[in-house]
Short mmCIF file of C-alpha atoms in Angstrom, two decimals:
data_model
loop_
_atom_site.label_atom_id
_atom_site.label_comp_id
_atom_site.label_asym_id
_atom_site.label_seq_id
_atom_site.Cartn_x
_atom_site.Cartn_y
_atom_site.Cartn_z
CA MET A 1 2.38 -2.32 73.70
CA PRO A 2 3.35 1.31 74.51
CA PHE A 3 0.80 3.88 75.60
CA ASN A 4 0.08 6.57 72.94
CA TYR A 5 -1.69 9.82 73.56
CA VAL A 6 -2.33 10.33 69.85
CA THR A 7 -2.69 7.49 67.36
CA VAL A 8 -2.55 8.17 63.62
CA LYS A 9 -3.25 5.55 61.00
CA ALA A 10 -1.91 6.78 57.67
CA SER A 11 -3.39 5.79 54.33
CA SER A 12 -2.98 7.00 50.78
CA ASP A 13 -5.85 8.36 48.74
CA LEU A 14 -3.98 10.15 45.94
CA PHE A 15 -5.98 11.54 43.04
CA THR A 16 -5.00 10.09 39.67
CA PRO A 17 -6.32 11.99 36.62
CA ALA A 18 -7.91 10.03 33.83
CA THR A 19 -5.78 9.26 30.82
CA ARG A 20 -6.60 8.34 27.26
CA ALA A 21 -4.70 6.85 24.37
CA PHE A 22 -3.37 9.37 21.90
CA GLY A 23 -3.67 7.18 18.83
CA ASP A 24 -6.37 4.52 18.89
CA ILE A 25 -7.93 3.94 15.47
CA LEU A 26 -11.48 3.04 14.49
CA VAL A 27 -11.88 1.45 11.07
CA ILE A 28 -15.38 1.18 9.61
CA GLY A 29 -15.59 -1.07 6.58
CA LYS A 30 -17.31 -3.77 4.62
CA GLY A 31 -17.03 -7.34 5.77
CA ALA A 32 -16.63 -10.31 3.45
CA ILE A 33 -19.10 -11.65 0.90
CA GLY A 34 -22.47 -12.25 2.54
CA SER A 35 -21.67 -10.42 5.78
CA ALA A 36 -24.45 -8.44 7.43
CA GLY A 37 -22.31 -6.29 9.71
CA SER A 38 -21.29 -6.45 13.37
CA SER A 39 -20.73 -4.20 16.37
CA ALA A 40 -17.47 -2.59 17.42
CA GLN A 41 -14.57 -4.82 18.42
CA SER A 42 -11.06 -3.89 19.53
CA PHE A 43 -7.84 -5.54 18.38
CA THR A 44 -4.22 -5.37 19.49
CA TYR A 45 -2.88 -7.73 16.80
CA PRO A 46 -3.76 -7.94 13.08
CA SER A 47 -4.32 -11.70 13.34
CA GLU A 48 -7.20 -11.05 15.73
CA ALA A 49 -8.97 -8.96 13.09
CA VAL A 50 -8.42 -11.61 10.40
CA LYS A 51 -10.10 -14.19 12.65
CA ALA A 52 -12.93 -11.84 13.55
CA TYR A 53 -13.66 -10.96 9.91
CA PRO A 54 -13.00 -14.17 7.91
CA PRO A 55 -13.32 -14.44 4.11
CA GLY A 56 -16.98 -14.71 3.12
CA ALA A 57 -18.77 -17.13 0.86
CA THR A 58 -21.98 -17.60 -1.06
CA LYS A 59 -23.33 -20.46 -3.18
CA LEU A 60 -24.40 -21.22 -6.71
CA THR A 61 -28.11 -20.88 -7.39
CA ASP A 62 -27.88 -22.38 -10.89
CA LYS A 63 -25.87 -25.27 -12.26
CA VAL A 64 -22.69 -24.38 -14.15
CA GLU A 65 -22.21 -26.11 -17.50
CA PRO A 66 -18.67 -25.68 -18.89
CA PRO A 67 -17.21 -23.99 -20.75
CA THR A 68 -18.66 -20.69 -19.48
CA LYS A 69 -17.47 -17.41 -18.02
CA THR A 70 -20.62 -16.85 -15.95
CA ALA A 71 -21.85 -18.14 -12.62
CA ILE A 72 -25.09 -17.23 -10.86
CA VAL A 73 -24.85 -16.84 -7.08
CA ALA A 74 -27.03 -15.87 -4.12
CA ALA A 75 -25.01 -12.89 -2.81
CA LYS A 76 -23.36 -9.92 -4.44
CA CYS A 77 -19.62 -10.11 -5.03
CA PRO A 78 -17.47 -7.09 -5.90
CA VAL A 79 -15.72 -6.70 -9.24
CA GLY A 80 -12.06 -7.64 -8.90
CA THR A 81 -12.68 -10.24 -6.19
CA GLU A 82 -10.95 -13.58 -6.57
CA VAL A 83 -13.32 -16.48 -5.81
CA ALA A 84 -12.95 -20.24 -5.51
CA ILE A 85 -15.89 -22.03 -7.13
CA GLY A 86 -16.73 -25.65 -6.36
CA LYS A 87 -16.03 -28.19 -3.62
CA GLY A 88 -13.48 -30.89 -3.32
CA GLU A 89 -9.81 -30.21 -3.92
CA ALA A 90 -9.85 -31.44 -7.50
CA ALA A 91 -13.04 -29.63 -8.47
CA VAL A 92 -12.28 -26.10 -7.20
CA GLU A 93 -11.60 -23.41 -9.82
CA VAL A 94 -10.24 -19.97 -8.90
CA ARG A 95 -11.38 -17.06 -11.04
CA THR A 96 -11.53 -13.24 -10.82
CA ILE A 97 -14.85 -11.41 -11.17
CA THR A 98 -14.87 -8.84 -13.98
CA ALA A 99 -18.56 -7.81 -13.89
CA VAL A 100 -21.71 -8.32 -11.77
CA THR A 101 -25.38 -7.99 -12.75
CA GLU A 102 -28.50 -8.52 -10.63
CA ALA A 103 -31.85 -9.98 -11.66
CA GLY A 104 -34.59 -11.50 -9.54
CA GLY A 105 -32.55 -11.49 -6.37
CA LYS A 106 -29.71 -13.43 -8.01
CA PHE A 107 -26.31 -12.16 -9.10
CA THR A 108 -24.62 -13.14 -12.34
CA LEU A 109 -20.84 -13.08 -12.12
CA THR A 110 -18.74 -12.59 -15.23
CA LEU A 111 -15.35 -14.24 -14.78
CA ASP A 112 -11.94 -13.58 -16.32
CA ALA A 113 -11.67 -17.10 -17.74
CA ASP A 114 -13.92 -20.04 -18.61
CA LEU A 115 -14.98 -22.52 -15.97
CA LYS A 116 -13.91 -25.96 -17.20
CA ILE A 117 -15.68 -28.16 -14.64
CA ALA A 118 -19.41 -28.66 -14.07
CA HIS A 119 -20.61 -27.30 -10.70
CA ALA A 120 -23.90 -28.20 -9.05
CA VAL A 121 -26.46 -25.94 -7.40
CA ASP A 122 -25.41 -24.98 -3.85
CA ASP A 123 -21.73 -25.51 -4.58
CA PRO A 124 -19.73 -22.95 -2.57
CA VAL A 125 -18.32 -19.74 -4.03
CA ALA A 126 -15.73 -18.59 -1.52
CA GLY A 127 -13.98 -15.23 -1.51
CA GLN A 128 -10.21 -15.28 -1.46
CA GLY A 129 -8.09 -12.92 0.56
CA LEU A 130 -9.13 -10.44 3.26
CA SER A 131 -12.27 -8.35 3.46
CA ASP A 132 -11.97 -4.56 3.18
CA LEU A 133 -12.21 -4.21 6.97
CA ALA A 134 -9.70 -6.93 7.86
CA ALA A 135 -7.24 -5.72 5.21
CA ALA A 136 -7.44 -2.11 6.46
CA ILE A 137 -6.87 -3.09 10.09
CA SER A 138 -3.94 -5.32 9.11
CA LEU A 139 -2.34 -2.52 7.07
CA ALA A 140 -2.74 -0.02 9.93
CA PHE A 141 -0.87 -2.43 12.22
CA ARG A 142 1.87 -2.84 9.60
CA GLN A 143 3.18 0.69 10.09
CA THR A 144 6.29 1.53 12.10
CA PRO A 145 5.78 2.36 14.91
CA PRO A 146 2.40 0.60 14.91
CA PRO A 147 -0.77 1.73 16.69
CA THR A 148 -1.54 0.23 20.09
CA LYS A 149 -5.19 -0.57 19.48
CA VAL A 150 -7.43 -0.64 16.42
CA TRP A 151 -11.21 -0.90 16.61
CA GLY A 152 -13.39 -2.28 13.86
CA ILE A 153 -17.05 -1.80 12.96
CA GLU A 154 -18.29 -4.06 10.17
CA VAL A 155 -20.96 -2.83 7.79
CA ALA A 156 -23.00 -5.07 5.50
CA PHE A 157 -21.14 -6.10 2.39
CA ASP A 158 -24.04 -5.75 -0.05
CA ASN A 159 -25.76 -2.62 1.29
CA PRO A 160 -23.56 -0.79 3.82
CA VAL A 161 -25.32 1.75 6.04
CA TRP A 162 -22.45 4.07 6.90
CA SER A 163 -24.59 6.47 8.93
CA THR A 164 -25.63 3.74 11.38
CA ALA A 165 -22.02 2.66 11.86
CA LEU A 166 -20.92 6.26 12.47
CA THR A 167 -23.65 6.66 15.08
CA GLU A 168 -22.27 3.61 16.89
CA ALA A 169 -18.78 5.07 16.53
CA GLU A 170 -19.72 7.97 18.82
CA ASP A 171 -19.24 5.73 21.87
CA VAL A 172 -15.97 4.11 20.72
CA PRO A 173 -12.89 5.56 22.52
CA ALA A 174 -10.86 6.22 19.38
CA GLN A 175 -9.14 9.38 18.18
CA ILE A 176 -8.58 8.52 14.50
CA LEU A 177 -11.36 7.31 12.19
CA VAL A 178 -11.07 5.83 8.70
CA LEU A 179 -13.42 4.15 6.24
CA ALA A 180 -11.86 0.98 4.82
CA ASN A 181 -11.18 1.00 1.08
CA THR A 182 -13.45 4.02 0.54
CA PRO A 183 -11.69 6.65 -1.57
CA LEU A 184 -13.10 10.15 -1.92
CA ASN A 185 -14.60 10.30 -5.39
CA GLU A 186 -17.74 11.34 -7.27
CA GLN A 187 -19.67 8.14 -6.51
CA PRO A 188 -22.25 8.49 -5.11
CA SER A 189 -22.97 12.07 -6.11
CA THR A 190 -24.67 12.84 -2.78
CA LYS A 191 -23.97 11.76 0.79
CA HIS A 192 -20.60 10.25 0.04
CA PRO A 193 -19.37 8.10 2.96
CA VAL A 194 -16.30 10.33 3.38
CA GLU A 195 -18.60 13.34 3.68
CA LEU A 196 -20.51 11.53 6.42
CA LEU A 197 -17.20 10.79 8.12
CA ALA A 198 -16.22 14.46 8.00
CA LYS A 199 -19.51 15.57 9.52
CA HIS A 200 -19.15 12.92 12.20
CA VAL A 201 -15.66 13.88 13.39
CA THR A 202 -16.57 17.57 13.44
CA GLU A 203 -19.85 17.16 15.32
CA VAL A 204 -18.58 14.63 17.83
CA SER A 205 -15.43 16.68 18.51
CA ASN A 206 -17.48 19.81 19.14
CA THR A 207 -20.56 18.42 20.90
CA GLY A 208 -19.79 14.81 21.78
CA GLY A 209 -18.59 15.39 25.33
CA ASP A 210 -15.21 15.51 27.02
CA GLY A 211 -12.51 13.34 25.52
CA LYS A 212 -14.40 12.60 22.31
CA GLU A 213 -12.25 14.79 20.03
CA ARG A 214 -11.15 12.96 16.89
CA ILE A 215 -9.92 13.30 13.30
CA GLY A 216 -10.84 11.49 10.10
CA VAL A 217 -8.48 10.17 7.42
CA ALA A 218 -9.48 9.58 3.80
CA MET A 219 -7.63 8.80 0.58
CA LEU A 220 -8.31 10.29 -2.82
CA ASP A 221 -9.39 8.15 -5.76
CA GLN A 222 -6.19 7.63 -7.74
CA THR A 223 -8.16 6.94 -10.94
CA LEU A 224 -9.45 10.54 -11.09
CA THR A 225 -7.58 13.42 -12.67
CA GLN A 226 -5.83 15.72 -10.22
CA ALA A 227 -8.22 18.56 -11.07
CA LYS A 228 -11.19 16.40 -10.03
CA GLN A 229 -9.39 15.17 -6.92
CA VAL A 230 -8.62 18.60 -5.47
CA ALA A 231 -12.10 19.87 -6.36
CA LEU A 232 -13.58 17.31 -3.95
CA ASN A 233 -11.96 18.99 -0.93
CA LYS A 234 -15.01 21.12 -0.26
CA GLY A 235 -17.97 21.50 2.07
CA SER A 236 -17.82 19.53 5.30
CA ILE A 237 -14.72 17.67 4.08
CA HIS A 238 -12.75 20.95 3.90
CA ASP A 239 -12.19 20.97 7.66
CA ASN A 240 -9.14 20.86 9.92
CA ARG A 241 -10.41 17.66 11.51
CA MET A 242 -10.02 15.82 8.20
CA VAL A 243 -6.81 14.50 6.64
CA LEU A 244 -6.75 13.81 2.89
CA VAL A 245 -4.03 11.77 1.18
CA ALA A 246 -3.17 11.54 -2.53
CA HIS A 247 -1.43 8.40 -3.78
CA ASN A 248 -0.68 6.18 -6.77
CA SER A 249 -1.31 2.82 -5.13
CA ALA A 250 -3.76 0.57 -6.95
CA LYS A 251 -3.60 -2.11 -4.28
CA ASP A 252 -3.33 -0.80 -0.72
CA ASP A 253 -5.79 1.10 1.46
CA VAL A 254 -3.68 4.24 1.83
CA ALA A 255 -6.08 5.89 4.29
CA ALA A 256 -5.67 2.97 6.70
CA ALA A 257 -1.89 3.07 6.27
CA VAL A 258 -1.70 6.81 7.02
CA ALA A 259 -4.05 6.40 9.98
CA GLY A 260 -1.60 3.81 11.32
CA VAL A 261 1.28 6.25 10.84
CA ILE A 262 -0.57 9.01 12.72
CA ALA A 263 -1.53 6.67 15.55
CA GLY A 264 2.03 5.49 16.01
CA HIS A 265 3.33 8.95 16.93
CA GLU A 266 2.56 11.21 19.88
CA PRO A 267 0.25 14.15 19.10
CA HIS A 268 2.99 16.81 19.02
CA ILE A 269 5.14 14.88 16.53
CA SER A 270 4.91 16.27 12.99
CA LEU A 271 3.81 13.72 10.38
CA LEU A 272 6.10 15.23 7.77
CA LEU A 273 8.43 12.61 6.21
CA LYS A 274 7.23 9.80 8.44
CA SER A 275 7.56 6.43 6.72
CA VAL A 276 4.50 4.71 5.25
CA SER A 277 4.42 0.98 4.57
CA LEU A 278 2.52 0.33 1.35
CA GLU A 279 3.04 -0.41 -2.35
CA MET A 280 3.19 2.57 -4.72
CA PRO A 281 5.37 2.21 -7.84
CA ASP A 282 4.84 5.69 -9.34
CA LEU A 283 5.61 9.03 -7.70
CA PHE A 284 4.09 12.47 -8.23
CA THR A 285 5.75 15.22 -10.23
CA ALA A 286 6.84 18.49 -8.63
CA THR A 287 3.91 20.28 -10.26
CA GLU A 288 1.41 17.75 -8.92
CA ILE A 289 2.88 18.01 -5.42
CA GLN A 290 2.56 21.80 -5.43
CA THR A 291 -1.08 21.51 -6.49
CA TYR A 292 -1.84 19.10 -3.67
CA TYR A 293 -0.07 21.36 -1.17
CA ASP A 294 -2.01 24.42 -2.35
CA ASN A 295 -5.25 22.50 -1.80
CA SER A 296 -4.42 21.17 1.70
CA ILE A 297 -3.93 17.59 0.52
CA ASN A 298 -1.09 15.32 1.63
CA TRP A 299 0.79 13.03 -0.73
CA VAL A 300 3.01 9.96 -0.56
CA THR A 301 6.57 10.50 -1.77
CA SER A 302 10.09 9.03 -1.81
CA PRO A 303 12.72 11.78 -1.42
CA VAL A 304 16.02 10.93 -3.08
CA MET A 305 17.94 12.41 -0.13
CA LEU A 306 16.62 9.75 2.24
CA PRO A 307 18.40 6.38 2.04
CA GLY A 308 16.56 3.20 1.21
CA HIS A 309 14.09 4.66 -1.28
CA GLY A 310 11.18 4.09 1.09
CA LEU A 311 7.80 5.80 0.97
CA TYR A 312 7.03 8.75 3.23
CA LEU A 313 4.20 11.12 3.96
CA GLY A 314 5.02 14.26 1.98
CA GLU A 315 3.33 16.66 4.41
CA GLY A 316 1.30 16.72 7.61
CA LEU A 317 -1.59 18.91 6.49
CA THR A 318 -5.20 19.00 7.64
CA ALA A 319 -7.81 19.39 4.91
CA SER A 320 -8.26 23.07 5.84
CA PRO A 321 -5.90 25.67 7.36
CA SER A 322 -8.83 27.45 9.06
CA GLY A 323 -8.39 28.49 12.66
CA ASN A 324 -4.61 28.40 12.30
CA LYS A 325 -4.82 24.60 12.37
CA LYS A 326 -2.99 23.86 9.16
CA TYR A 327 -1.10 20.84 10.47
CA ILE A 328 -2.27 17.57 11.99
CA ASP A 329 -0.02 17.82 15.04
CA ILE A 330 -1.58 21.17 16.02
CA VAL A 331 -5.09 19.69 16.14
CA ARG A 332 -3.94 16.57 17.97
CA THR A 333 -1.84 18.50 20.50
CA LEU A 334 -4.72 20.85 21.32
CA ASP A 335 -7.02 17.86 21.81
CA ASP A 336 -4.45 16.14 24.03
CA ILE A 337 -3.71 19.16 26.22
CA SER A 338 -7.40 19.98 26.49
CA PHE A 339 -8.14 16.47 27.74
CA ARG A 340 -5.26 16.57 30.24
CA ILE A 341 -6.43 19.89 31.70
CA LYS A 342 -10.03 18.71 31.98
CA ALA A 343 -8.93 15.48 33.62
CA ALA A 344 -6.92 17.39 36.22
CA LEU A 345 -9.55 20.04 36.90
CA ILE A 346 -12.33 17.53 37.54
CA GLU A 347 -10.79 17.20 41.02
CA ALA A 348 -11.67 20.82 41.74
CA VAL A 349 -15.33 20.56 40.79
CA GLY A 350 -17.52 20.11 43.85
CA ASP A 351 -14.69 20.51 46.39
CA LEU A 352 -12.70 23.72 45.96
CA ARG A 353 -14.28 27.02 46.95
CA ILE A 354 -14.37 30.28 45.05
CA ASP A 355 -11.86 32.05 47.25
CA ARG A 356 -8.14 32.76 47.05
CA PRO A 357 -6.95 29.34 48.31
CA GLY A 358 -9.42 27.52 46.08
CA LEU A 359 -8.56 29.37 42.89
CA ARG A 360 -4.85 29.19 43.61
CA THR A 361 -5.27 25.42 43.81
CA VAL A 362 -6.98 25.47 40.42
CA VAL A 363 -3.97 27.29 38.97
CA THR A 364 -1.66 24.72 40.57
CA LEU A 365 -3.64 21.87 39.02
CA VAL A 366 -3.23 23.37 35.55
CA GLN A 367 0.47 23.96 36.19
CA SER A 368 0.86 20.31 37.19
CA VAL A 369 -0.38 19.37 33.70
CA LEU A 370 1.48 21.91 31.59
CA SER A 371 4.86 22.15 33.33
CA PRO A 372 5.80 18.56 32.40
CA GLN A 373 4.80 19.34 28.82
CA VAL A 374 7.29 22.22 28.82
CA SER A 375 9.99 19.95 30.23
CA ARG A 376 9.34 17.36 27.50
CA GLY A 377 9.48 19.99 24.78
CA VAL A 378 5.85 19.51 23.76
CA ILE A 379 5.09 23.18 24.38
CA GLU A 380 7.43 26.13 24.89
CA ASP A 381 5.57 28.12 27.53
CA TYR A 382 2.14 28.77 29.02
CA THR A 383 0.21 31.25 31.17
CA VAL A 384 -2.85 30.71 33.38
CA HIS A 385 -5.17 33.65 34.05
CA ILE A 386 -8.28 33.65 36.27
CA PRO A 387 -9.88 37.13 36.31
CA LEU A 388 -11.75 36.38 39.54
CA LEU A 389 -8.52 35.42 41.31
CA VAL A 390 -6.98 38.76 40.32
CA LEU A 391 -9.83 40.53 42.12
CA LEU A 392 -9.65 38.26 45.16
CA GLU A 393 -5.90 38.96 45.49
CA ARG A 394 -6.59 42.65 46.02
CA GLU A 395 -7.66 44.34 49.25
CA ARG A 396 -11.43 44.44 49.43
CA ALA A 397 -11.42 48.18 50.18
CA THR A 398 -9.75 48.88 46.82
CA LEU A 399 -12.44 47.08 44.76
CA SER A 400 -15.08 49.05 42.90
CA ALA A 401 -18.77 48.26 43.10
CA ASP A 402 -18.63 46.57 39.70
CA GLU A 403 -15.66 44.42 40.75
CA LEU A 404 -17.43 43.38 43.95
CA LYS A 405 -20.44 42.46 41.85
CA GLN A 406 -18.24 40.25 39.64
CA ILE A 407 -17.06 38.36 42.72
CA GLY A 408 -20.61 37.99 43.96
CA ASN A 409 -21.85 36.76 40.61
CA GLY A 410 -19.06 34.18 40.42
CA ARG A 411 -19.82 32.86 43.87
CA SER A 412 -23.60 32.78 43.44
CA GLY A 413 -23.37 31.23 39.98
CA ARG A 414 -20.69 28.77 41.13
CA SER A 415 -18.81 29.43 37.90
CA VAL A 416 -15.18 30.40 37.27
CA ASP A 417 -13.70 31.64 33.99
CA MET A 418 -10.09 30.76 33.25
CA GLU A 419 -7.84 31.44 30.28
CA VAL A 420 -4.90 29.16 29.51
CA SER A 421 -2.51 30.36 26.81
CA VAL A 422 -0.03 27.84 25.43
CA VAL A 423 2.99 28.63 23.25
CA TYR A 424 3.43 25.82 20.73
CA ALA A 425 6.62 25.82 18.67
CA GLY A 426 6.04 23.87 15.48
CA VAL A 427 8.85 21.80 13.99
CA ILE A 428 10.80 22.85 10.91
CA HIS A 429 9.11 21.86 7.65
CA GLN A 430 11.26 23.77 5.18
CA ILE A 431 14.79 25.19 5.20
CA ALA A 432 16.05 27.71 2.65
CA VAL A 433 19.82 27.54 2.14
CA LYS A 434 21.92 30.07 0.22
CA LEU A 435 25.17 28.41 -0.79
CA VAL A 436 27.89 30.80 -1.89
CA LEU A 437 31.12 29.56 -3.45
CA LYS A 438 33.98 32.07 -3.34
CA GLY A 439 37.36 31.78 -4.96
#
């Protein structure tokens, strides 16, 4: 072994900034018949959600004597639900619920057709198909490109407490929130779940801590007149952290579908004319589309110029243009860049000093975040300005008493102000063409 005067053992301790997903979804929704709710779970495949939230069931509390269109059960079932009544392959009858009444803790179901077989007390009444929550998660995954991860919080089927679920949602690392099968309408008249969602995304984004910024997605009730629909974009809902979607789909959870579309694209990608996978037989008229646009509401459309006659998101609007945040990609890009800068600057806290080398390092850290964004075309340009560094760059003899005091205050208070200006070039949404034919 040779003799060494100096021995160096090299190791690597490189700092790696934290990262976060740009499009994880949280769906809050009702479970199946009889469900009491459950805590947050994450899914990477729709089949996982179907297993986690299976179809529910209840039982008959009174004997069924045919022929009859009524059945009395122990748990509430929603109108429109298809249920299988009875046990044994030959004795099961499938009917659709048309009305529900409650009396004495029991629920009387009115069915779309007579039951033709006698059913005993305690015979099962099983829901058919997916619960609201499982169906919404499955539809979000059905978009192209699909989201990477979807979270689910199940609320009780019979008496959902949306506020409790939204409180739990504060700690879920998701950027897009949606309430399963919960259109914005006039029922209930106060404290609508979508209103609670809007308050949640605004409050958590502003006061919920670093990296908690998020948006909410909600669909309008397609049974309401357009005048009533647009009138509901008010109060806390009329905010640039909310996304509202108009549609003509009587079957699919359009809010979940659009949330899946948003999650499948990077923050700086405009949502205009991005494909949406759902069923919607009827389109909006030009007049209806203009009304939605004027009221900051998106719509689902099928432009004739695009091949295949698929469905697309007609715009990428937030529910309010306030703060120059008219489009979804602006809000998401600001959230993304803000997180990246914070994640890089955390290295400086507690280590770098308030002097020229320290503040120059801070500038370099911000440049290391934003320069790649310029190269990728996410942003066009940026500037970083630290007033204290400007003073420290000058000769001390040239500083006034007030400027020296500013340096002293910064050092004693251990605080540095910095301004980062980013130039964001939005994508083209409209092109006006003047075609002139000359002979």
